Coordinates of C-alpha atoms in Angstrom, one line a residue:
M1 CA -32.6 63.8 55.8
K2 CA -34.6 61.7 58.3
N3 CA -35.8 59.2 55.7
R4 CA -32.8 59.1 53.5
V5 CA -30.0 56.6 53.2
A6 CA -27.0 57.6 51.1
L7 CA -27.9 56.8 47.5
A8 CA -25.0 54.5 47.2
A9 CA -25.6 52.7 50.5
G10 CA -24.7 50.0 48.1
L11 CA -22.1 51.8 46.0
Y12 CA -19.1 51.5 48.2
A13 CA -15.9 50.8 46.4
A14 CA -17.8 51.3 43.1
V15 CA -15.8 51.1 40.0
A16 CA -17.5 52.3 36.8
V17 CA -16.8 50.6 33.5
G18 CA -17.8 51.0 29.9
Q19 CA -21.3 49.7 29.2
D20 CA -21.4 47.1 26.5
A21 CA -22.6 43.5 26.3
S22 CA -19.9 42.3 28.6
S23 CA -19.5 45.2 31.0
C24 CA -21.1 46.3 34.3
P25 CA -21.5 49.9 35.3
S26 CA -20.4 49.4 38.9
I27 CA -18.4 46.6 40.5
L28 CA -18.1 46.7 44.3
I29 CA -15.1 45.4 46.2
P30 CA -16.0 43.2 49.2
K31 CA -14.8 44.5 52.6
N32 CA -12.8 41.3 53.3
G33 CA -11.7 40.3 49.8
A34 CA -13.4 38.2 47.1
P35 CA -15.1 35.0 48.3
V36 CA -14.7 31.6 46.5
V37 CA -17.5 30.6 44.2
A38 CA -18.4 27.0 43.3
S39 CA -18.6 25.7 39.7
G40 CA -21.8 26.6 37.9
W41 CA -22.3 29.9 39.8
Q42 CA -21.5 33.5 39.5
A43 CA -21.5 35.9 42.5
Q44 CA -21.2 39.7 43.0
L45 CA -21.4 42.2 45.8
V46 CA -24.2 44.6 44.9
A47 CA -24.7 46.7 48.1
G48 CA -22.9 47.7 51.2
G49 CA -22.8 50.2 54.1
F50 CA -25.7 48.6 55.9
T51 CA -26.1 48.4 59.7
K52 CA -26.2 44.7 60.5
P53 CA -28.5 43.6 57.7
R54 CA -30.4 40.5 58.8
S55 CA -33.6 39.3 57.0
I56 CA -34.3 40.5 53.5
E57 CA -37.4 40.4 51.3
F58 CA -38.6 41.6 47.9
D59 CA -41.8 43.6 47.7
S60 CA -44.2 43.4 44.7
T61 CA -42.3 46.1 42.8
G62 CA -39.0 44.2 43.1
A63 CA -37.5 46.6 45.6
L64 CA -35.4 45.0 48.3
I65 CA -36.5 45.4 51.9
V66 CA -33.8 45.0 54.5
L67 CA -34.1 44.6 58.3
E68 CA -31.1 46.4 59.8
S69 CA -30.7 45.2 63.3
G70 CA -30.7 48.0 65.9
K71 CA -31.8 50.6 63.2
G72 CA -35.0 49.7 61.4
I73 CA -36.2 48.7 58.0
S74 CA -34.8 50.1 54.7
R75 CA -35.9 49.9 51.1
H76 CA -33.6 49.7 48.1
R77 CA -34.2 49.9 44.3
F78 CA -31.6 48.6 41.9
T79 CA -30.8 49.2 38.2
D80 CA -30.7 45.7 36.7
N81 CA -28.1 45.4 34.0
G82 CA -28.6 41.6 33.7
G83 CA -26.8 38.7 35.3
T84 CA -25.4 39.7 38.7
C85 CA -24.8 43.3 37.5
L86 CA -27.0 45.4 39.7
S87 CA -26.5 48.8 41.2
A88 CA -28.5 50.7 43.8
N89 CA -30.2 53.7 42.5
H90 CA -32.4 54.7 45.4
S91 CA -32.5 53.9 49.1
H92 CA -34.5 55.2 52.1
M93 CA -35.7 54.1 55.5
L94 CA -39.3 52.7 55.8
V95 CA -39.2 52.3 59.6
E96 CA -36.8 53.7 62.1
L97 CA -37.0 51.5 65.2
T98 CA -33.9 50.4 67.1
T99 CA -35.6 47.5 68.9
L100 CA -36.1 45.6 65.6
N101 CA -33.4 43.0 65.3
H102 CA -34.1 40.2 62.9
G103 CA -37.5 39.0 61.6
L104 CA -39.0 40.4 58.5
A105 CA -41.9 39.3 56.2
L106 CA -44.5 40.6 53.8
S107 CA -48.2 39.6 53.4
N108 CA -49.1 37.6 50.3
D109 CA -50.9 40.6 48.9
G110 CA -47.8 42.8 49.6
K111 CA -49.9 45.3 51.6
T112 CA -48.6 44.5 55.1
L113 CA -45.1 44.6 56.4
Y114 CA -44.1 42.5 59.5
A115 CA -41.0 42.7 61.6
S116 CA -39.8 41.4 65.0
S117 CA -38.2 42.7 68.2
A118 CA -37.1 40.5 71.1
E119 CA -40.5 41.0 72.6
S120 CA -43.0 41.3 69.8
V121 CA -44.1 40.8 66.2
L122 CA -45.2 44.2 64.7
S123 CA -47.0 45.1 61.5
W124 CA -47.4 48.2 59.3
N125 CA -49.6 49.0 56.4
Y126 CA -47.3 49.0 53.3
D127 CA -47.6 50.7 49.9
A128 CA -45.1 49.0 47.6
A129 CA -45.8 51.4 44.7
G130 CA -45.1 54.4 46.9
G131 CA -42.4 52.7 48.9
A132 CA -43.9 53.8 52.3
V133 CA -45.6 52.5 55.4
S134 CA -48.6 54.3 56.8
G135 CA -50.3 54.5 60.2
D136 CA -49.0 53.3 63.5
S137 CA -47.4 49.9 64.0
R138 CA -49.6 47.2 65.5
I139 CA -48.5 44.4 67.8
L140 CA -49.7 41.0 66.6
V141 CA -47.7 38.6 68.9
S142 CA -46.2 39.5 72.3
G143 CA -44.7 38.0 75.4
M144 CA -41.4 36.8 73.9
S145 CA -38.8 38.6 76.0
N146 CA -35.8 36.7 77.2
N147 CA -32.3 38.1 77.6
D148 CA -30.3 35.5 75.7
L149 CA -31.1 34.5 72.1
V150 CA -33.4 37.3 71.0
T151 CA -34.0 36.7 67.2
R152 CA -37.6 36.0 66.3
T153 CA -37.9 34.6 62.8
L154 CA -41.1 35.3 60.8
L155 CA -42.7 33.3 58.0
I156 CA -45.9 34.2 56.2
S157 CA -47.3 31.0 54.7
K158 CA -48.0 31.1 51.0
K159 CA -50.0 27.9 51.2
Q160 CA -52.2 28.7 54.2
E161 CA -53.4 32.2 53.8
G162 CA -53.4 34.3 57.0
T163 CA -50.9 32.1 58.9
L164 CA -47.8 33.6 60.5
V165 CA -45.1 31.3 61.8
V166 CA -42.8 32.6 64.6
S167 CA -39.6 30.9 65.9
R168 CA -38.3 31.8 69.3
G169 CA -35.0 30.4 70.8
S170 CA -33.4 30.4 74.2
A171 CA -29.9 29.7 75.5
E172 CA -28.4 27.6 78.2
Q173 CA -29.3 29.8 81.2
N174 CA -32.9 29.1 80.4
R175 CA -32.5 25.4 79.7
D176 CA -34.7 24.2 82.6
R177 CA -37.6 26.5 81.5
A178 CA -37.1 25.4 77.8
A179 CA -38.0 21.8 79.0
I180 CA -41.5 23.1 79.9
L181 CA -43.9 23.5 77.1
E182 CA -45.9 26.3 78.8
S183 CA -42.7 28.5 79.0
G184 CA -42.9 29.2 75.2
L185 CA -39.1 29.0 75.1
S186 CA -37.3 27.2 72.2
Q187 CA -40.4 26.7 70.2
I188 CA -42.0 27.4 66.8
R189 CA -45.6 28.4 66.8
A190 CA -48.1 29.3 64.0
F191 CA -50.7 32.0 64.5
D192 CA -53.9 32.7 62.5
I193 CA -53.5 36.5 62.0
G194 CA -56.2 36.4 59.4
N195 CA -58.7 36.2 62.3
L196 CA -57.4 39.3 64.0
T197 CA -59.6 42.4 63.9
I198 CA -58.6 46.0 64.5
N199 CA -59.8 45.5 68.1
S200 CA -58.2 42.2 68.8
A201 CA -55.6 41.9 71.5
P202 CA -52.2 40.5 70.5
Y203 CA -51.6 36.8 70.7
N204 CA -49.5 35.7 73.6
F205 CA -46.6 33.5 72.3
N206 CA -46.5 31.4 75.4
S207 CA -50.1 30.4 75.4
D208 CA -51.6 31.0 72.0
G209 CA -51.1 29.6 68.5
T210 CA -50.4 26.1 67.3
V211 CA -47.1 24.5 68.5
L212 CA -45.3 23.2 65.5
G213 CA -42.3 22.0 67.5
W214 CA -40.5 22.5 70.8
G215 CA -37.3 21.5 72.4
L216 CA -35.6 23.6 69.7
R217 CA -32.7 25.6 71.0
N218 CA -32.6 28.3 68.3
S219 CA -34.3 27.5 65.0
V220 CA -33.4 30.8 63.3
G221 CA -34.2 29.9 59.7
V222 CA -37.8 28.7 58.8
G223 CA -38.9 27.9 55.3
E224 CA -42.0 26.5 53.5
H225 CA -41.8 24.0 50.6
P226 CA -43.5 25.6 47.6
A227 CA -45.3 22.4 46.5
T228 CA -46.3 20.6 49.7
G229 CA -46.4 23.5 52.1
G230 CA -44.1 21.5 54.5
I231 CA -42.4 23.6 57.1
Y232 CA -38.7 23.1 57.7
A233 CA -36.3 24.9 60.0
V234 CA -32.6 25.0 60.5
E235 CA -31.4 24.7 64.1
N236 CA -28.4 26.4 65.8
S237 CA -27.4 23.8 68.4
V238 CA -25.6 24.2 71.7
D239 CA -22.0 25.3 72.2
G240 CA -19.7 23.9 74.9
A241 CA -21.4 20.5 74.8
T242 CA -20.4 17.7 77.2
R243 CA -21.3 14.0 77.4
N244 CA -21.4 12.5 80.8
G245 CA -19.2 15.3 82.0
K246 CA -16.6 15.0 79.2
D247 CA -16.0 17.7 76.6
V248 CA -17.3 16.9 73.1
K249 CA -17.8 20.5 71.9
E250 CA -15.3 20.5 69.1
N251 CA -17.4 18.4 66.6
N252 CA -20.7 17.9 68.4
P253 CA -23.5 18.4 68.5
G254 CA -24.4 18.8 64.8
E255 CA -26.6 21.6 63.5
E256 CA -30.0 20.4 62.3
L257 CA -32.6 20.5 59.6
N258 CA -36.0 19.6 61.1
F259 CA -39.4 19.0 59.6
F260 CA -42.6 20.1 61.3
G261 CA -45.4 19.0 59.0
Y262 CA -48.0 21.2 57.4
L263 CA -50.2 24.2 58.2
N264 CA -53.3 23.0 56.5
G265 CA -54.2 20.3 59.0
T266 CA -52.6 17.4 57.1
A267 CA -51.5 14.8 59.6
A268 CA -47.7 14.8 60.3
P269 CA -46.1 12.7 63.0
N270 CA -43.6 15.3 63.9
Q271 CA -45.9 18.2 64.4
G272 CA -46.1 19.5 68.0
K273 CA -43.5 17.1 69.2
N274 CA -40.3 17.7 71.3
F275 CA -37.1 17.7 69.3
G276 CA -34.8 17.1 72.2
Y277 CA -33.4 20.4 73.7
P278 CA -32.0 20.6 76.3
H279 CA -31.7 16.8 76.9
C280 CA -30.8 15.3 73.5
F281 CA -28.6 16.6 70.7
A282 CA -27.7 15.6 67.1
V283 CA -24.6 13.4 66.6
W284 CA -22.1 14.8 64.1
D285 CA -18.9 13.0 65.1
P286 CA -19.6 9.7 66.8
A287 CA -16.0 9.0 67.6
E288 CA -15.8 12.1 69.9
I289 CA -18.7 10.9 72.1
P290 CA -17.7 8.7 75.0
D291 CA -19.9 5.6 75.7
G292 CA -21.4 6.1 72.2
D293 CA -21.8 2.6 71.0
G294 CA -24.4 2.5 68.3
L295 CA -24.4 6.3 67.7
E296 CA -24.2 7.6 64.2
V297 CA -25.1 10.8 62.2
G298 CA -28.9 11.0 62.2
K299 CA -29.3 10.0 65.8
Q300 CA -29.3 11.9 69.0
F301 CA -27.2 11.5 72.1
A302 CA -28.0 12.2 75.7
V303 CA -25.8 14.9 77.4
Q304 CA -26.0 13.1 80.7
E305 CA -27.0 9.5 80.9
N306 CA -28.8 8.4 84.1
N307 CA -31.8 6.3 85.2
T308 CA -34.3 8.5 83.2
L309 CA -32.3 9.7 80.2
S310 CA -30.2 7.7 77.8
D311 CA -29.5 7.5 74.1
E312 CA -32.3 5.0 73.8
T313 CA -34.6 7.5 75.5
C314 CA -33.6 10.2 73.0
A315 CA -34.5 7.8 70.2
S316 CA -37.9 6.9 71.6
D317 CA -39.1 10.1 73.2
Y318 CA -37.8 12.9 71.0
V319 CA -37.6 13.7 67.3
A320 CA -34.3 13.3 65.6
P321 CA -33.3 15.8 62.8
R322 CA -34.2 15.1 59.2
L323 CA -30.6 16.1 58.3
T324 CA -27.5 17.0 60.4
F325 CA -24.8 19.5 59.5
P326 CA -21.3 20.0 60.9
A327 CA -21.1 21.4 64.4
H328 CA -21.0 25.2 64.9
Y329 CA -21.8 26.1 61.3
A330 CA -24.7 28.3 62.6
P331 CA -27.4 28.0 60.0
I332 CA -29.5 31.2 59.9
D333 CA -31.9 31.1 57.0
I334 CA -33.5 28.6 54.5
K335 CA -35.3 29.4 51.3
F336 CA -36.6 27.1 48.5
N337 CA -36.4 27.8 44.8
A338 CA -39.7 28.0 42.9
R339 CA -39.4 24.4 41.6
G340 CA -39.0 23.1 45.1
D341 CA -36.0 20.9 44.1
R342 CA -33.4 22.9 46.1
A343 CA -33.2 24.6 49.4
F344 CA -30.6 27.3 50.1
I345 CA -29.1 27.8 53.6
T346 CA -26.9 30.5 55.0
F347 CA -24.3 29.5 57.6
R348 CA -23.1 32.5 59.7
G349 CA -20.2 30.5 61.1
S350 CA -18.7 29.5 64.4
F351 CA -17.2 31.1 67.4
D352 CA -16.9 28.0 69.7
K353 CA -14.4 26.1 67.5
S354 CA -10.6 25.9 67.5
S355 CA -10.7 26.1 63.7
P356 CA -13.4 28.4 62.4
V357 CA -16.1 26.7 60.3
G358 CA -19.2 27.6 58.4
Y359 CA -19.3 31.1 56.8
R360 CA -21.0 30.1 53.6
V361 CA -24.1 29.6 51.5
S362 CA -24.9 26.1 50.6
S363 CA -27.8 24.1 49.1
I364 CA -29.7 20.8 49.7
D365 CA -31.3 18.8 46.9
F366 CA -35.0 18.1 47.4
D367 CA -37.6 15.9 45.8
P368 CA -39.8 18.6 44.3
V369 CA -43.0 16.5 44.5
A370 CA -42.7 14.9 47.9
G371 CA -41.0 17.9 49.4
E372 CA -38.4 15.8 51.1
P373 CA -34.6 16.0 51.1
L374 CA -32.9 13.5 48.8
A375 CA -30.2 12.8 51.3
A376 CA -30.7 10.2 53.9
A377 CA -30.9 11.3 57.6
S378 CA -27.5 9.6 58.1
S379 CA -25.8 11.5 55.4
T380 CA -22.5 13.2 56.2
S381 CA -22.4 15.2 53.0
P382 CA -25.9 16.7 52.5
L383 CA -24.6 20.2 51.5
D384 CA -23.5 21.6 48.2
D385 CA -21.4 24.7 49.0
I386 CA -22.0 27.6 46.7
I387 CA -20.0 30.5 48.1
T388 CA -17.4 30.4 50.9
N389 CA -14.7 32.6 52.3
Q390 CA -11.2 32.4 51.0
D391 CA -9.6 31.5 54.3
N392 CA -11.7 30.6 57.4
S393 CA -8.7 31.1 59.6
K394 CA -9.4 34.8 59.3
C395 CA -12.9 34.3 60.6
P396 CA -15.0 35.6 62.2
D397 CA -13.5 39.1 62.0
G398 CA -12.1 38.9 58.5
C399 CA -14.9 37.2 56.8
F400 CA -18.4 37.7 55.4
R401 CA -21.1 36.1 57.6
P402 CA -24.2 35.1 55.6
V403 CA -27.5 35.7 57.3
G404 CA -30.7 36.5 55.3
L405 CA -31.8 35.0 52.0
A406 CA -34.2 36.2 49.3
I407 CA -34.9 34.9 45.8
D408 CA -35.9 37.5 43.1
G409 CA -38.2 37.1 40.1
K410 CA -35.3 36.0 37.9
G411 CA -34.3 33.2 40.3
R412 CA -31.2 35.0 41.6
I413 CA -30.3 34.4 45.2
W414 CA -29.5 37.4 47.4
F415 CA -28.0 37.2 50.8
S416 CA -27.0 39.6 53.5
S417 CA -23.8 39.6 55.6
D418 CA -24.5 41.3 58.9
A419 CA -20.8 41.4 60.0
T420 CA -19.7 43.3 56.9
G421 CA -22.9 45.3 56.2
E422 CA -23.1 43.8 52.7
I423 CA -25.6 42.3 50.2
Y424 CA -24.5 39.7 47.6
V425 CA -26.2 38.2 44.6
L426 CA -25.7 34.6 43.3
Q427 CA -26.8 33.4 39.8
K428 CA -26.7 29.9 38.3
L429 CA -24.6 29.7 35.2
D430 CA -25.6 27.8 32.1
S431 CA -23.5 24.8 32.9
D432 CA -22.8 23.1 36.3
T433 CA -19.2 22.5 35.1
E434 CA -18.5 26.1 34.1
A435 CA -15.9 27.6 36.4
G436 CA -17.5 29.6 39.2
R437 CA -16.5 33.3 39.4
F438 CA -16.8 36.2 41.7
V439 CA -17.2 39.5 39.7
Q440 CA -14.6 42.0 40.6
P441 CA -12.5 44.7 38.9
S442 CA -10.1 43.0 36.5
T443 CA -6.7 43.1 38.0
G444 CA -5.4 39.8 36.8
G445 CA -5.7 36.4 38.5
G446 CA -8.9 34.9 40.0
N447 CA -10.6 34.6 43.3
G448 CA -9.6 31.1 44.3
N449 CA -6.9 28.5 43.9
G450 CA -9.1 25.9 42.3
N451 CA -8.2 23.1 44.7
G452 CA -10.8 23.5 47.4
N453 CA -8.1 23.5 50.0
G454 CA -7.1 27.2 50.4
N455 CA -10.4 28.3 52.0
G456 CA -10.2 26.4 55.3
N457 CA -13.5 24.7 54.5
G458 CA -14.0 21.3 52.8
N459 CA -17.1 19.8 54.4
G460 CA -19.5 20.5 51.5
K461 CA -19.5 18.5 48.3
N462 CA -18.5 21.5 46.2
A463 CA -16.3 23.1 48.8
A464 CA -15.9 25.9 46.4
A465 CA -14.1 24.4 43.5
A466 CA -12.7 26.5 40.8
G467 CA -9.9 29.1 40.3
R468 CA -11.8 31.9 38.6
G469 CA -9.7 34.0 36.4
Q470 CA -12.3 34.4 33.7
L471 CA -13.8 37.8 34.7
R472 CA -15.2 39.6 31.7
W473 CA -15.4 43.1 32.9
E474 CA -12.7 45.7 32.7
T475 CA -12.0 48.5 35.1
R476 CA -12.2 51.9 33.3
L477 CA -12.6 54.9 35.6
L478 CA -14.6 56.1 38.6
G479 CA -18.0 57.2 37.6
T480 CA -19.3 60.7 38.6
L481 CA -22.3 60.5 40.8
G482 CA -22.0 64.1 41.8
L483 CA -19.1 65.2 44.0
M484 CA -18.2 62.1 46.0
T485 CA -15.3 60.1 47.4
V486 CA -15.6 56.3 47.3
V487 CA -13.6 54.7 50.0
A488 CA -12.9 51.1 49.1
G489 CA -14.0 48.5 51.6
M490 CA -15.3 50.9 54.2
G491 CA -18.8 51.6 52.9
L492 CA -18.3 55.4 53.1
L493 CA -19.7 57.8 50.6
V494 CA -18.8 61.4 51.4

């Protein structure tokens, strides 16, 4: 039993239905109720019962690899019935290691698996066909321990072979150290792991590698544009912000999308520069910032103006974000589609906000050739919401909280919710104007009120538009997968 996960780690609240052209063999019921889905999209819960699922990846066989924080790495195969209708048919643990907490990646040849703890980046030999790791783990990057923000995001470049990008954040108790480049805190660095031999010592994060950017409080999501190879990251900014001693935390600072240039040596003015933390922060609501004449979205403000630091200093000495998002949304991951004309972002949601915000998956339009967002840096509406919670007033405890993203070979977008232990799938419909729908057992009614107001959201352009009473699949009877009891919403399979 050591290496087994319950076959239906994904089949909680599974309802079997007749199989025909418009049916799905198993429809799962979300722990916290059906989300709201924007026009032009369909969504479905396809797996549950995970332990804090964070980053997710697909191996070369199409199996889903999941980093479960505090547990290890698991592998899951699905029966694909088309559309969003997928059901788990086999699951097992690849690595059991409780110190793993977030980062996950696969080499471009699919033969090496990478994961992160608070201290290190580790690797294993991986056989995708056999669904197994072999040999002992190896430490590639070390020296990253700090006791506040401990996620270490990993990206293996597809454009620059053998390059590993690692993001390391830090929180306010380390703010003074984060202002020192040599500390290694609040930075993104790239490492040439292709040069490592079996006898090579691990890289030290604080002193080795190429600094792509620093002054970055917590850039949890890192992505590479598929055409240009440009590196982007989404930044979780500070909570409890003040300006000249006055509270501005409700709507400032904004979360950020930052650009760090390229890994192939192409010149980029932003690469290696300081992006402001802990001195300068992105403006989201200029009206909330005292003494803020001239400030607007797309600029940064100084937390404490004095003889050496001002809004003008922030503009001249630090790099402002390429785009700014609403405060406290908490972006966690960013992935580009194959065409490079859209980036998808998960927002895990707020905790330092009187009215909860975030808790969604959204997208940004990109120029697929230039690899640049279409929206201006000053845009207040760069996001298109795809899936949101019904009612953010129930968050964080009564909501899904999106974390990791992966895009499969059919272009479907998978995302994890660590708070609920779930995996969801999104698929684009044939028409952008077709009513969005969340697939659930047919009990009448839909999953939204159609007016974009009942979900406590409203900042994205699509803010989950459509009342979705057009579900096509009927509930029939519980399937027999041996002697079992399915407990709806609890992820229990007995």
